[in-house]
Amino acid sequence: MTIQSFFPPQRTLMGPGPSDVSPRVLSALARPTIGHLDPCFVAMMDEVKELLQYAFQTTNKFTMAVSAPGSAGMEACFVNLITPDDTVVVCVNGVFGMRMIENVNRIGAKLVVVEGEWGRAVDPQALEASLKENPQANFVAFVHAETSTGALSDAKTLCAIAKNHDCLTIVDAVTSLGGVELRVDEWQIDAVYSGSQKCLSCVPGLSPVSFSDRAAEVIQNRGIAVQSWFLDQSLVMGYWSGEGKRSYHHTAPVNSLYALHESLVMLQNEGLENSWARHKTMHDKLSTGLAELGLDFIVPADERLPQLNAVYIPEGIDDAKVRNFLLNEYNLEIGAGLGAFAGKAWRIGLMGYAARNENVTLCLAALKEALKQ
Amino acid sequence: MTIQSFFPPQRTLMGPGPSDVSPRVLSALARPTIGHLDPCFVAMMDEVKELLQYAFQTTNKFTMAVSAPGSAGMEACFVNLITPDDTVVVCVNGVFGMRMIENVNRIGAKLVVVEGEWGRAVDPQALEASLKENPQANFVAFVHAETSTGALSDAKTLCAIAKNHDCLTIVDAVTSLGGVELRVDEWQIDAVYSGSQKCLSCVPGLSPVSFSDRAAEVIQNRGIAVQSWFLDQSLVMGYWSGEGKRSYHHTAPVNSLYALHESLVMLQNEGLENSWARHKTMHDKLSTGLAELGLDFIVPADERLPQLNAVYIPEGIDDAKVRNFLLNEYNLEIGAGLGAFAGKAWRIGLMGYAARNENVTLCLAALKEALKQ
């Protein structure tokens, strides 16, 4: 059989990511490929770095995009900073906290878990208690915006507690970056990673990361080699660094970086605070509509992520049937539940370019129809 | 300062990769993003798998694209197959063999190096001698097409020797796939990885890999967790596998996979043998022209890669000046030397869509002019 060219349908992406990608970003993506050591490309990388510093609200020199999806960004933060001698406190309140545990275990470091309720923010008091019980802990890790439940944790407070106990902080900002307030420097985050395909509305495949000076020092002074060559950030920095000659490490995903650049230019033009406000406005409108449809949120109102709205599937409603109806009749994707909420919830994303008036209204109208089927 | 949208120049890419990307592939890249669990996308992934099986000449079920560049594909092969108890014979004849050593060391496995001359094919007799001296060895790894020197090794013979000594084989086919004969099943290759941005002429950022049934068995029965969560292929296969429900592991680089699909459709339409022949024809034409310019190849004629032509920089010629002239006056990129050949050689790529008559003629004419500057 001869395989033909692939033409995807035009969907509206309101799941947990990838989110809708704007025509501007798709257009940037398709610009002619140039070499990863081309002076024009290297200059563009410097701009990506500067734009990421703005998005993360940081002056960290060690800011770049990992050439792989968010889960590789997570792994880059863990394997570069942590050695088997370290003790890491991981706060878990969903799937992505569980993944942090996987990372710590595969490093062979000592692990302390702060078990939280799925669908709630991480409890600062539980972290405080755990750090008192484990004075040897030197890292605290948690998820700022838990994509599996839609819970937003108070990263500022959690980092302040970690700092009081002299711990470095690792924060998952995959779904938060660009969608809610995130201030890496002010909040004293030492390592943060995100994904290109959430509130930045870029194509999936890149993971913006940033390391504080203190984290960079830890990486540079670790006694043993990082277990991953591909993710060894001290080598990668030789390529991303603005100082002097760039040394080849791996071939950068050139076109995806064009797209990331464009999505960050759009964020810069809108303004970070305006982007946060837009996500909130769209969320309020969606919430009102979901309440009218009788759908209940998993997360209490004051701990909700605007960009990821997880609601319980009503009794007697067929999960797959509703999602298939939306996809087939409206080319509209909403997300299924994940982990503990598989089959029990839907996740409606309002991320980046998807967080628009027309999408909210379409989603509510289509969902109303779907629930009647 | 406000950062503006980025518009790259239109280059002709005749370096060591990325290679020229055809307008068809760029057009596929920019098609609307859909979800990584969308039924349409999953069906496309099945086609990518089938097309990769054709390109690799394999029936391996365990065939897919790693969501990151070739160096991550290399690491995926090593960390999934090898544990600290294993002994790996690595044949080194350039930069990418050295990188294999890095991988083995970071796993903590026992390493045996077969040191070869840079610029020459791997010596089968040296491998044979090493395996006789090291009967405990259970893996043999080598680079089929050494991108740092342009040397092509006899993968068929090397694998046959490894098999005689009951070793599994790991082969770097980053630059060979699609450009020269490569027959994964017939040659008994157990693990092979490539890159999207070489002779497939897709955008950089993906690494096609394939594992034999024997390799898959080793992966499934390894006693300890793979040190990388992101590259844990038994988890990744839950997403790529055609059987039953796809389980989410990480968000696939959706648009890059559109591009890979299109580049593989183009390879299928041209025919694999025709693609190999085209690379050879263009290489012969380029070789003749380079000889007329008085440029000498690093690699002896019968060990040369058609798609990567490394020539010595003549005495008295300024390396950077020539490459900058080509880039600035002709938008033509050729590669600098790498590793032992840094500053001593140029690497002229004829990969995939770049292996065209017009490129060869342009390159020779521009180079002639540059050498006179």
XYZ file of C-alpha atoms in Angstrom:
746
model
C 0.000 0.000 0.000
C 1.221 3.467 -0.801
C 0.873 5.958 2.024
C -0.393 9.411 1.098
C 0.387 12.864 2.497
C -1.388 13.611 5.754
C -3.868 16.464 6.067
C -5.076 16.927 9.631
C -8.526 18.301 10.392
C -8.842 21.848 11.762
C -9.609 21.327 15.444
C -10.278 23.730 18.283
C -7.948 22.508 21.020
C -9.478 22.960 24.468
C -7.911 20.019 26.209
C -4.924 19.914 28.559
C -2.533 20.746 25.684
C -1.437 21.014 23.001
C -3.505 24.183 22.856
C -4.590 26.031 19.731
C -1.588 27.334 17.823
C -2.079 30.686 16.169
C -1.596 31.092 12.407
C 1.314 33.452 13.166
C 3.177 30.728 15.025
C 2.448 28.084 12.368
C 3.678 30.488 9.743
C 6.923 31.096 11.659
C 7.349 27.334 12.056
C 7.393 26.809 8.298
C 10.079 29.389 7.519
C 13.173 28.025 5.752
C 15.405 25.856 7.913
C 18.878 27.269 8.522
C 21.874 25.773 10.285
C 21.953 25.508 14.077
C 25.304 27.326 14.098
C 24.277 29.946 11.524
C 24.993 33.445 12.941
C 21.375 34.445 12.203
C 20.097 31.481 14.154
C 22.394 32.058 17.095
C 21.197 35.670 17.262
C 17.612 34.431 17.302
C 18.445 32.063 20.163
C 19.680 35.026 22.179
C 16.298 36.654 21.632
C 14.495 33.471 22.699
C 16.544 33.547 25.881
C 15.645 37.177 26.542
C 11.964 36.553 25.835
C 11.961 33.518 28.123
C 13.547 35.604 30.870
C 10.635 38.003 30.496
C 8.036 35.206 30.513
C 9.607 33.619 33.606
C 10.222 37.038 35.229
C 13.846 36.233 35.847
C 17.297 37.541 35.111
C 18.773 34.034 35.261
C 21.555 33.683 32.687
C 20.917 29.944 32.661
C 17.595 30.233 30.767
C 16.917 28.311 27.568
C 14.646 25.780 25.879
C 15.358 22.063 26.225
C 15.098 20.420 22.778
C 12.329 18.044 23.830
C 8.891 18.070 25.523
C 8.121 19.186 29.083
C 8.801 15.789 30.609
C 12.379 16.098 29.350
C 12.519 19.573 30.893
C 11.431 18.054 34.189
C 14.113 15.400 33.892
C 16.727 18.016 32.961
C 16.021 19.894 36.203
C 16.130 16.781 38.373
C 19.123 14.942 36.898
C 21.326 18.022 36.706
C 20.687 19.209 40.243
C 20.209 16.037 42.233
C 22.700 13.308 43.093
C 22.114 10.067 45.038
C 23.332 11.809 48.221
C 20.510 14.356 48.165
C 17.150 14.285 49.932
C 14.238 15.606 47.929
C 10.854 16.529 49.353
C 8.232 16.090 46.634
C 4.740 17.502 47.198
C 2.237 15.373 45.305
C -1.294 16.435 44.429
C -1.685 14.863 40.985
C -0.102 12.972 38.086
C 2.796 15.326 37.541
C 3.910 15.232 41.150
C 3.966 11.440 40.773
C 6.265 11.872 37.799
C 8.640 13.900 39.962
C 8.832 10.880 42.277
C 9.771 8.707 39.280
C 12.610 11.091 38.527
C 13.939 11.102 42.080
C 13.775 7.309 42.258
C 15.633 6.837 38.991
C 18.391 9.099 40.278
C 18.546 6.998 43.445
C 18.238 10.010 45.743
C 16.444 9.899 49.071
C 12.774 10.722 48.691
C 10.295 12.299 51.097
C 6.725 12.563 49.831
C 4.222 15.111 51.058
C 0.971 13.457 50.070
C -1.728 15.955 49.181
C -5.285 15.542 48.080
C -5.777 15.297 44.334
C -7.778 18.304 43.192
C -6.460 20.586 45.920
C -3.515 22.959 46.101
C -0.395 21.731 47.891
C -0.786 22.407 51.615
C 1.992 24.744 52.846
C 1.612 23.489 56.433
C 2.173 19.911 55.327
C 5.388 20.992 53.608
C 6.498 22.895 56.690
C 5.842 19.849 58.883
C 7.699 17.555 56.531
C 10.754 19.825 56.436
C 10.823 19.945 60.223
C 10.754 16.167 60.331
C 13.430 15.858 57.649
C 16.125 18.407 58.405
C 18.516 16.654 56.012
C 16.287 17.596 53.025
C 18.012 19.916 50.567
C 15.493 20.087 47.715
C 11.779 20.821 47.567
C 9.834 20.058 44.393
C 6.212 20.705 43.542
C 3.880 21.386 40.638
C 2.681 24.981 40.360
C -0.254 24.199 38.055
C -1.328 20.543 38.237
C -2.594 19.739 34.741
C -4.225 16.507 35.871
C -6.666 18.255 38.256
C -6.614 21.983 37.524
C -5.267 22.934 40.967
C -3.063 25.986 41.388
C -0.609 25.901 44.286
C 0.814 28.919 46.074
C 4.332 28.743 44.690
C 5.449 31.912 46.462
C 4.574 30.585 49.914
C 5.887 27.069 49.232
C 9.231 28.431 48.023
C 9.490 30.741 51.052
C 9.037 27.747 53.360
C 11.628 25.749 51.414
C 14.078 28.655 51.655
C 13.565 28.912 55.417
C 14.803 25.336 55.574
C 17.681 26.094 53.219
C 16.350 23.955 50.403
C 16.636 24.546 46.677
C 13.290 24.655 44.879
C 12.268 22.840 41.701
C 8.963 24.014 40.249
C 6.856 22.492 37.469
C 5.432 25.445 35.531
C 4.402 23.445 32.478
C 0.827 24.699 32.499
C 1.319 27.904 34.481
C 3.833 29.821 32.344
C 1.995 32.627 30.565
C -1.382 31.689 32.028
C -1.140 32.731 35.681
C 1.215 34.822 37.773
C 4.681 33.295 37.970
C 7.677 35.265 39.251
C 10.759 33.088 39.277
C 13.185 35.567 40.846
C 10.834 37.194 43.329
C 9.526 33.839 44.523
C 13.042 32.342 44.824
C 12.551 29.455 42.421
C 15.878 27.711 41.716
C 14.855 25.495 38.823
C 11.727 25.800 36.737
C 10.555 24.045 33.597
C 7.609 24.533 31.289
C 6.226 23.302 27.987
C 5.825 25.061 24.662
C 2.333 23.670 23.996
C 0.329 25.066 26.909
C -0.228 28.779 27.585
C 2.532 29.799 25.170
C 0.447 28.198 22.402
C 3.481 27.068 20.513
C 3.754 23.617 18.915
C 4.623 20.789 21.304
C 8.224 19.592 21.583
C 10.163 22.216 23.546
C 10.619 22.798 27.235
C 11.674 26.228 28.483
C 13.834 25.952 31.610
C 15.592 28.375 33.916
C 18.110 27.877 36.719
C 19.033 30.385 39.430
C 22.675 31.281 40.004
C 22.653 29.092 43.078
C 21.290 26.155 41.060
C 23.874 26.784 38.339
C 26.585 26.652 40.988
C 25.275 23.328 42.285
C 25.283 21.939 38.743
C 28.798 23.141 38.054
C 30.171 21.732 41.304
C 28.475 18.339 41.363
C 31.105 15.694 41.795
C 29.652 13.111 39.421
C 28.579 13.207 35.788
C 24.918 13.866 35.023
C 23.357 10.506 34.182
C 21.991 11.833 30.889
C 24.397 13.091 28.229
C 21.593 14.609 26.158
C 20.195 16.547 29.115
C 23.545 17.539 30.649
C 22.854 21.261 30.994
C 26.452 22.321 31.513
C 27.172 20.944 28.028
C 23.966 22.407 26.590
C 24.884 25.820 27.990
C 28.036 25.750 25.865
C 25.677 25.954 22.921
C 23.098 28.391 24.354
C 25.564 30.677 26.101
C 25.941 34.182 24.742
C 29.616 34.385 25.621
C 32.124 33.668 22.883
C 31.934 30.754 20.470
C 29.012 28.347 20.555
C 30.057 24.757 20.934
C 28.080 22.064 19.198
C 26.240 19.741 21.539
C 23.270 18.468 19.573
C 21.382 19.770 16.553
C 18.784 22.218 17.828
C 15.189 21.826 16.634
C 15.563 24.889 14.430
C 12.011 25.304 13.130
C 10.355 24.592 16.468
C 12.521 27.344 17.934
C 11.277 29.760 15.230
C 7.782 28.955 16.489
C 8.710 29.422 20.131
C 10.309 32.750 19.276
C 7.126 33.916 17.565
C 4.868 32.769 20.387
C 7.071 34.645 22.861
C 7.040 37.779 20.695
C 3.232 37.592 20.793
C 3.338 37.246 24.592
C 5.692 40.216 24.844
C 3.394 42.289 22.625
C 0.305 41.407 24.619
C 2.111 41.902 27.916
C 2.493 39.186 30.536
C -0.013 40.690 32.993
C -2.535 41.156 30.195
C -2.135 37.516 29.246
C -2.757 36.447 32.855
C -5.835 38.702 32.960
C -7.188 37.321 29.680
C -6.946 33.749 30.975
C -8.830 34.830 34.102
C -11.564 36.630 32.162
C -12.137 33.654 29.871
C -12.135 31.301 32.847
C -14.796 33.369 34.629
C -17.005 33.265 31.575
C -16.496 29.519 31.153
C -17.121 28.852 34.851
C -20.438 30.674 34.748
C -21.487 28.670 31.712
C -20.371 25.353 33.198
C -22.356 26.094 36.359
C -25.426 26.769 34.196
C -24.920 23.338 32.653
C -24.828 21.841 36.138
C -21.193 20.804 35.925
C -19.143 20.876 39.134
C -15.481 21.702 39.381
C -13.086 19.274 41.059
C -11.095 22.123 42.582
C -12.476 24.702 45.086
C -12.903 28.149 43.521
C -9.922 29.834 45.147
C -7.488 27.082 44.121
C -8.556 26.829 40.480
C -6.344 27.258 37.469
C -8.028 29.550 34.937
C -6.404 27.673 32.074
C -7.368 24.121 33.063
C -10.944 23.558 34.135
C -11.576 20.058 35.436
C -15.225 19.188 36.020
C -16.893 15.985 37.132
C -18.741 13.994 34.483
C -22.385 13.962 35.598
C -23.972 10.678 36.690
C -25.328 8.703 33.748
C -23.340 10.559 31.101
C -21.042 8.549 28.831
C -17.557 10.124 28.899
C -16.328 8.891 25.535
C -19.641 9.547 23.795
C -19.597 13.226 24.769
C -15.974 13.743 23.803
C -16.487 11.961 20.491
C -19.562 14.060 19.770
C -17.604 17.268 20.363
C -14.714 16.033 18.210
C -16.786 14.662 15.359
C -19.558 17.263 15.208
C -17.608 20.368 16.216
C -13.923 19.508 15.708
C -13.606 20.489 19.338
C -11.199 18.654 21.625
C -11.643 18.644 25.383
C -9.500 16.452 27.619
C -10.309 13.200 29.362
C -9.564 12.712 33.047
C -6.089 11.538 33.996
C -4.785 9.345 36.796
C -7.244 9.217 39.707
C -9.786 11.138 37.590
C -9.678 8.913 34.494
C -13.282 8.361 33.392
C -14.544 10.682 36.132
C -13.726 14.139 34.818
C -13.254 16.297 31.764
C -10.478 18.804 31.495
C -11.326 21.926 29.534
C -8.289 23.933 28.594
C -8.198 27.679 28.052
C -4.567 27.988 27.200
C -2.843 30.751 25.295
C -4.398 31.327 21.879
C -7.278 29.025 22.859
C -8.338 31.414 25.632
C -10.637 33.420 23.375
C -14.237 34.514 23.603
C -15.320 32.563 20.522
C -13.894 29.344 21.929
C -15.597 29.688 25.289
C -18.983 30.319 23.688
C -18.559 27.491 21.197
C -17.454 25.076 23.884
C -20.404 25.855 26.150
C -22.940 25.602 23.335
C -21.496 22.371 21.976
C -21.234 20.846 25.428
C -24.866 21.732 26.136
C -25.863 19.914 22.980
C -23.602 16.954 23.743
C -25.065 16.486 27.211
C -28.532 16.162 25.669
C -27.487 13.361 23.274
C 13.715 46.849 23.557
C 10.904 45.161 21.719
C 11.873 42.011 19.896
C 10.456 41.569 16.408
C 9.342 38.464 14.499
C 12.224 36.483 13.042
C 12.612 35.964 9.311
C 15.499 33.644 8.476
C 17.429 33.959 5.224
C 16.918 31.332 2.537
C 20.051 29.198 2.720
C 21.252 26.206 0.739
C 22.232 23.728 3.430
C 25.230 21.632 2.384
C 26.792 21.068 5.761
C 26.631 18.041 8.039
C 22.933 18.674 8.742
C 20.363 20.051 9.048
C 20.046 19.532 5.308
C 17.792 21.418 2.933
C 14.157 20.832 3.805
C 11.828 20.620 0.818
C 8.863 22.993 0.530
C 6.569 19.951 0.752
C 7.918 19.070 4.184
C 7.784 22.673 5.441
C 4.220 22.885 4.228
C 3.290 19.694 6.104
C 5.000 21.063 9.217
C 2.713 24.099 9.301
C -0.580 22.186 9.107
C -2.963 22.773 12.009
C -1.870 21.215 15.300
C -4.184 18.503 16.600
C -4.102 16.575 19.862
C -1.507 13.857 20.418
C -4.311 11.430 21.314
C -6.610 12.506 18.465
C -7.662 9.409 16.474
C -6.455 11.106 13.262
C -3.056 11.694 14.793
C -2.735 8.184 16.149
C -3.538 6.816 12.685
C -0.816 9.022 11.230
C 1.649 7.699 13.803
C 0.912 4.173 12.591
C 1.816 5.302 9.085
C 5.040 6.902 10.357
C 5.911 3.570 11.943
C 5.234 1.694 8.707
C 7.232 4.192 6.662
C 10.127 3.996 9.123
C 10.063 0.201 8.870
C 10.475 0.610 5.121
C 13.298 3.162 5.460
C 15.144 0.944 7.963
C 14.287 -2.218 5.990
C 12.918 -3.933 9.031
C 9.780 -5.623 10.285
C 10.602 -4.658 13.893
C 7.386 -3.834 15.760
C 9.437 -1.688 18.126
C 10.025 1.089 15.537
C 9.182 4.734 16.212
C 10.549 8.268 16.441
C 12.029 9.512 19.705
C 10.644 13.005 20.438
C 14.069 14.643 20.459
C 17.219 14.940 18.308
C 19.544 12.092 17.286
C 21.691 12.326 20.389
C 18.579 11.488 22.425
C 17.946 8.561 20.069
C 21.489 7.363 20.782
C 20.892 7.667 24.502
C 17.523 5.886 24.204
C 19.255 2.872 22.628
C 22.038 2.748 25.217
C 20.109 3.395 28.432
C 17.273 1.029 27.588
C 19.462 -1.908 26.604
C 22.520 -1.608 28.809
C 22.841 -2.034 32.564
C 25.960 -1.606 34.732
C 26.566 -5.373 34.529
C 27.061 -5.322 30.773
C 30.250 -5.073 28.752
C 30.050 -2.921 25.648
C 32.598 -2.894 22.841
C 32.534 0.531 21.185
C 34.347 1.012 17.887
C 35.550 4.588 17.623
C 36.585 6.337 14.429
C 35.268 9.841 15.039
C 33.249 12.202 17.232
C 30.082 10.143 17.348
C 31.864 7.002 18.477
C 33.297 9.117 21.300
C 29.757 10.087 22.228
C 28.853 6.395 22.505
C 31.653 6.078 25.078
C 30.097 8.941 27.048
C 26.821 7.045 27.104
C 28.383 3.791 28.292
C 30.319 5.610 31.010
C 27.254 7.424 32.299
C 25.445 4.100 32.581
C 28.402 2.719 34.503
C 28.758 -0.347 32.280
C 32.101 -1.965 31.445
C 33.640 -0.411 28.387
C 36.000 -1.844 25.770
C 37.159 0.576 23.096
C 38.314 -0.462 19.644
C 40.334 2.564 18.631
C 40.221 3.211 14.905
C 41.816 5.849 12.735
C 39.686 8.987 12.285
C 38.788 9.249 8.615
C 38.772 5.503 8.048
C 36.064 2.867 8.267
C 35.955 0.727 11.403
C 38.370 -2.205 10.953
C 36.472 -5.515 11.186
C 39.642 -7.401 12.155
C 40.191 -5.069 15.104
C 36.641 -5.777 16.288
C 37.163 -9.523 15.879
C 40.410 -9.360 17.894
C 38.764 -7.323 20.622
C 35.852 -9.733 20.962
C 38.295 -12.673 21.254
C 40.111 -10.842 24.020
C 36.877 -9.899 25.789
C 34.615 -12.945 25.754
C 32.401 -11.385 28.426
C 31.315 -8.628 26.001
C 27.593 -8.725 25.210
C 27.115 -5.552 23.148
C 28.910 -4.111 20.114
C 28.296 -0.495 19.116
C 29.599 1.461 16.157
C 28.736 4.354 13.855
C 27.642 3.334 10.376
C 28.223 6.754 8.790
C 30.643 8.905 10.810
C 29.422 12.479 10.260
C 32.611 13.971 11.666
C 34.852 12.449 8.974
C 32.663 11.114 6.168
C 33.707 7.483 6.667
C 31.292 4.646 5.886
C 31.792 1.439 7.832
C 30.766 -2.028 6.707
C 27.838 -2.493 9.058
C 26.912 -5.880 7.594
C 30.322 -7.393 8.302
C 30.684 -5.750 11.728
C 27.279 -7.047 12.820
C 28.088 -10.550 11.539
C 31.248 -10.582 13.661
C 29.315 -9.337 16.712
C 26.701 -12.043 16.200
C 29.396 -14.737 15.999
C 30.382 -13.647 19.469
C 26.762 -13.584 20.624
C 26.656 -9.824 21.086
C 23.727 -7.491 20.500
C 24.480 -4.680 18.054
C 23.797 -0.960 18.430
C 24.273 1.031 15.237
C 24.359 4.806 14.735
C 22.596 5.435 11.428
C 22.068 9.153 11.952
C 23.650 10.131 8.663
C 23.223 6.854 6.774
C 19.436 6.359 6.824
C 18.085 7.111 3.358
C 21.485 8.036 1.957
C 23.308 4.706 1.681
C 22.338 1.044 1.849
C 21.104 0.081 5.309
C 19.275 -3.183 5.955
C 18.448 -3.524 9.623
C 16.919 -7.018 9.531
C 19.241 -8.611 6.976
C 22.333 -7.234 8.721
C 21.118 -8.325 12.179
C 21.108 -4.886 13.791
C 19.454 -5.032 17.219
C 19.138 -1.316 17.928
C 19.471 1.504 15.438
C 18.893 5.236 15.684
C 18.896 8.045 13.168
C 18.083 11.738 12.863
C 15.314 13.514 11.004
C 17.566 16.273 9.680
C 20.073 14.344 7.560
C 19.159 12.250 4.499
C 15.456 12.285 5.353
C 15.575 16.086 4.912
C 13.038 16.676 7.601
C 13.373 19.424 10.198
C 15.726 18.666 13.097
C 14.316 17.413 16.379
C 13.271 13.783 15.910
C 15.194 10.555 16.112
C 13.836 7.450 14.365
C 14.767 4.285 16.272
C 14.150 0.572 15.846
C 14.741 -2.383 18.152
C 14.853 -6.064 17.139
C 12.652 -8.587 18.939
C 15.726 -9.773 20.804
C 16.509 -6.231 21.912
C 12.876 -5.676 22.927
C 13.093 -8.816 25.045
C 16.237 -7.547 26.765
C 14.508 -4.239 27.490
C 11.405 -5.924 28.866
C 13.410 -8.241 31.110
C 15.974 -5.838 32.504
C 15.908 -6.039 36.271
C 16.371 -2.349 36.988
C 14.538 0.793 35.895
C 15.903 2.697 32.914
C 17.810 5.689 34.287
C 15.823 8.098 32.099
C 12.060 8.353 32.537
C 11.662 10.421 29.360
C 13.580 7.898 27.248
C 12.155 4.745 28.878
C 11.123 2.967 25.694
C 8.849 0.427 27.333
C 6.727 3.379 28.520
C 7.014 5.172 25.186
C 5.845 2.033 23.376
C 2.588 2.225 25.344
C 1.941 5.380 23.346
C 3.334 4.276 19.957
C 2.005 0.725 20.069
C -0.706 -0.153 17.589
C -2.426 -2.574 19.949
C -5.414 -1.329 21.933
C -5.555 1.977 23.734
C -2.685 4.451 23.582
C -1.436 5.459 26.994
C -0.192 8.977 27.509
C 3.523 9.227 28.239
C 4.542 12.654 27.021
C 3.063 15.117 24.541
C 4.352 14.130 21.114
C 5.882 16.842 18.911
C 2.799 16.792 16.695
C 3.863 19.156 13.914
C 7.382 17.771 13.637
C 5.816 14.344 13.163
C 3.687 15.727 10.307
C 6.954 16.776 8.694
C 8.610 13.413 9.286
C 5.574 11.689 7.803
C 5.805 13.831 4.668
C 9.548 13.316 4.264
C 9.047 9.558 4.563
C 6.203 9.635 2.026
C 8.623 11.369 -0.339
C 11.238 8.674 0.308
C 8.644 5.969 -0.285
C 7.599 7.616 -3.556
C 11.171 7.971 -4.779
C 12.073 4.443 -3.661
C 14.800 3.675 -1.167
C 17.260 2.252 -3.711
C 16.678 5.255 -5.992
C 17.458 7.579 -3.098
C 20.705 5.704 -2.395
C 21.583 5.905 -6.103
C 20.837 9.637 -6.274
C 23.174 10.335 -3.362
C 25.886 8.316 -5.122
C 25.407 10.118 -8.448
C 25.583 13.552 -6.828
C 28.614 12.490 -4.830
C 30.427 11.339 -7.963
C 29.772 14.673 -9.631
C 30.874 16.615 -6.557
C 34.005 14.472 -6.128
C 35.087 15.141 -9.696
C 34.621 18.870 -9.196
C 36.441 18.915 -5.855
C 39.391 17.097 -7.426
C 39.493 19.753 -10.166
C 39.691 22.373 -7.416
C 42.644 20.491 -5.933
C 40.803 19.493 -2.783
C 41.685 16.145 -1.193
C 39.285 13.888 0.667
C 40.081 12.759 4.192
C 38.614 9.320 3.543
C 39.942 6.815 0.947
C 37.600 6.473 -2.054
C 36.138 3.076 -1.167
C 35.258 4.091 2.385
C 33.572 7.405 1.557
C 30.060 8.419 2.445
C 28.348 9.934 -0.612
C 26.319 12.257 1.603
C 29.154 13.714 3.681
C 32.256 14.840 1.842
C 35.091 15.881 4.122
C 38.040 17.529 2.391
C 41.250 19.030 3.744
C 41.463 22.823 3.765
C 44.406 23.666 1.461
C 47.556 25.180 2.931
C 47.307 28.973 3.231
C 43.534 29.108 2.952
C 41.563 30.746 5.775
C 38.825 28.352 6.932
C 36.380 30.885 8.368
C 36.913 33.359 5.537
C 35.871 30.816 2.913
C 32.835 29.619 4.834
C 31.743 33.179 5.546
C 32.137 34.095 1.864
C 29.902 31.178 0.869
C 27.327 32.073 3.503
C 27.284 35.803 2.883
C 27.644 35.886 -0.901
C 25.749 32.731 -1.817
C 23.611 31.870 1.232
C 25.407 28.543 1.030
C 26.310 26.660 4.187
C 29.070 24.067 4.251
C 30.293 22.520 7.469
C 33.418 23.197 9.515
C 35.657 20.372 10.680
C 34.736 18.660 13.935
C 36.811 17.078 16.697
C 40.268 16.086 15.414
C 39.503 17.868 12.116
C 38.401 21.218 13.557
C 40.050 23.936 11.473
C 41.572 21.329 9.147
C 38.641 20.241 7.013
C 35.360 21.216 5.454
C 32.394 18.927 5.426
C 30.175 19.220 2.382
C 26.840 17.535 2.821
C 24.707 16.068 0.068
C 21.847 14.894 2.162
C 18.307 14.164 1.092
C 16.714 17.122 -0.666
C 20.125 18.838 -0.790
C 21.513 16.080 -3.036
C 20.456 17.811 -6.240
C 22.247 18.720 -9.417
C 21.739 22.468 -8.955
C 23.281 22.376 -5.506
C 26.376 20.476 -6.605
C 27.034 22.882 -9.459
C 26.406 25.954 -7.308
C 28.631 24.648 -4.535
C 31.534 23.901 -6.860
C 31.301 27.266 -8.613
C 30.995 29.224 -5.382
C 33.828 27.295 -3.772
C 36.051 27.972 -6.768
C 35.396 31.683 -6.379
C 35.890 31.554 -2.610
C 39.262 29.853 -2.925
C 40.456 32.733 -5.118
C 39.523 35.410 -2.561
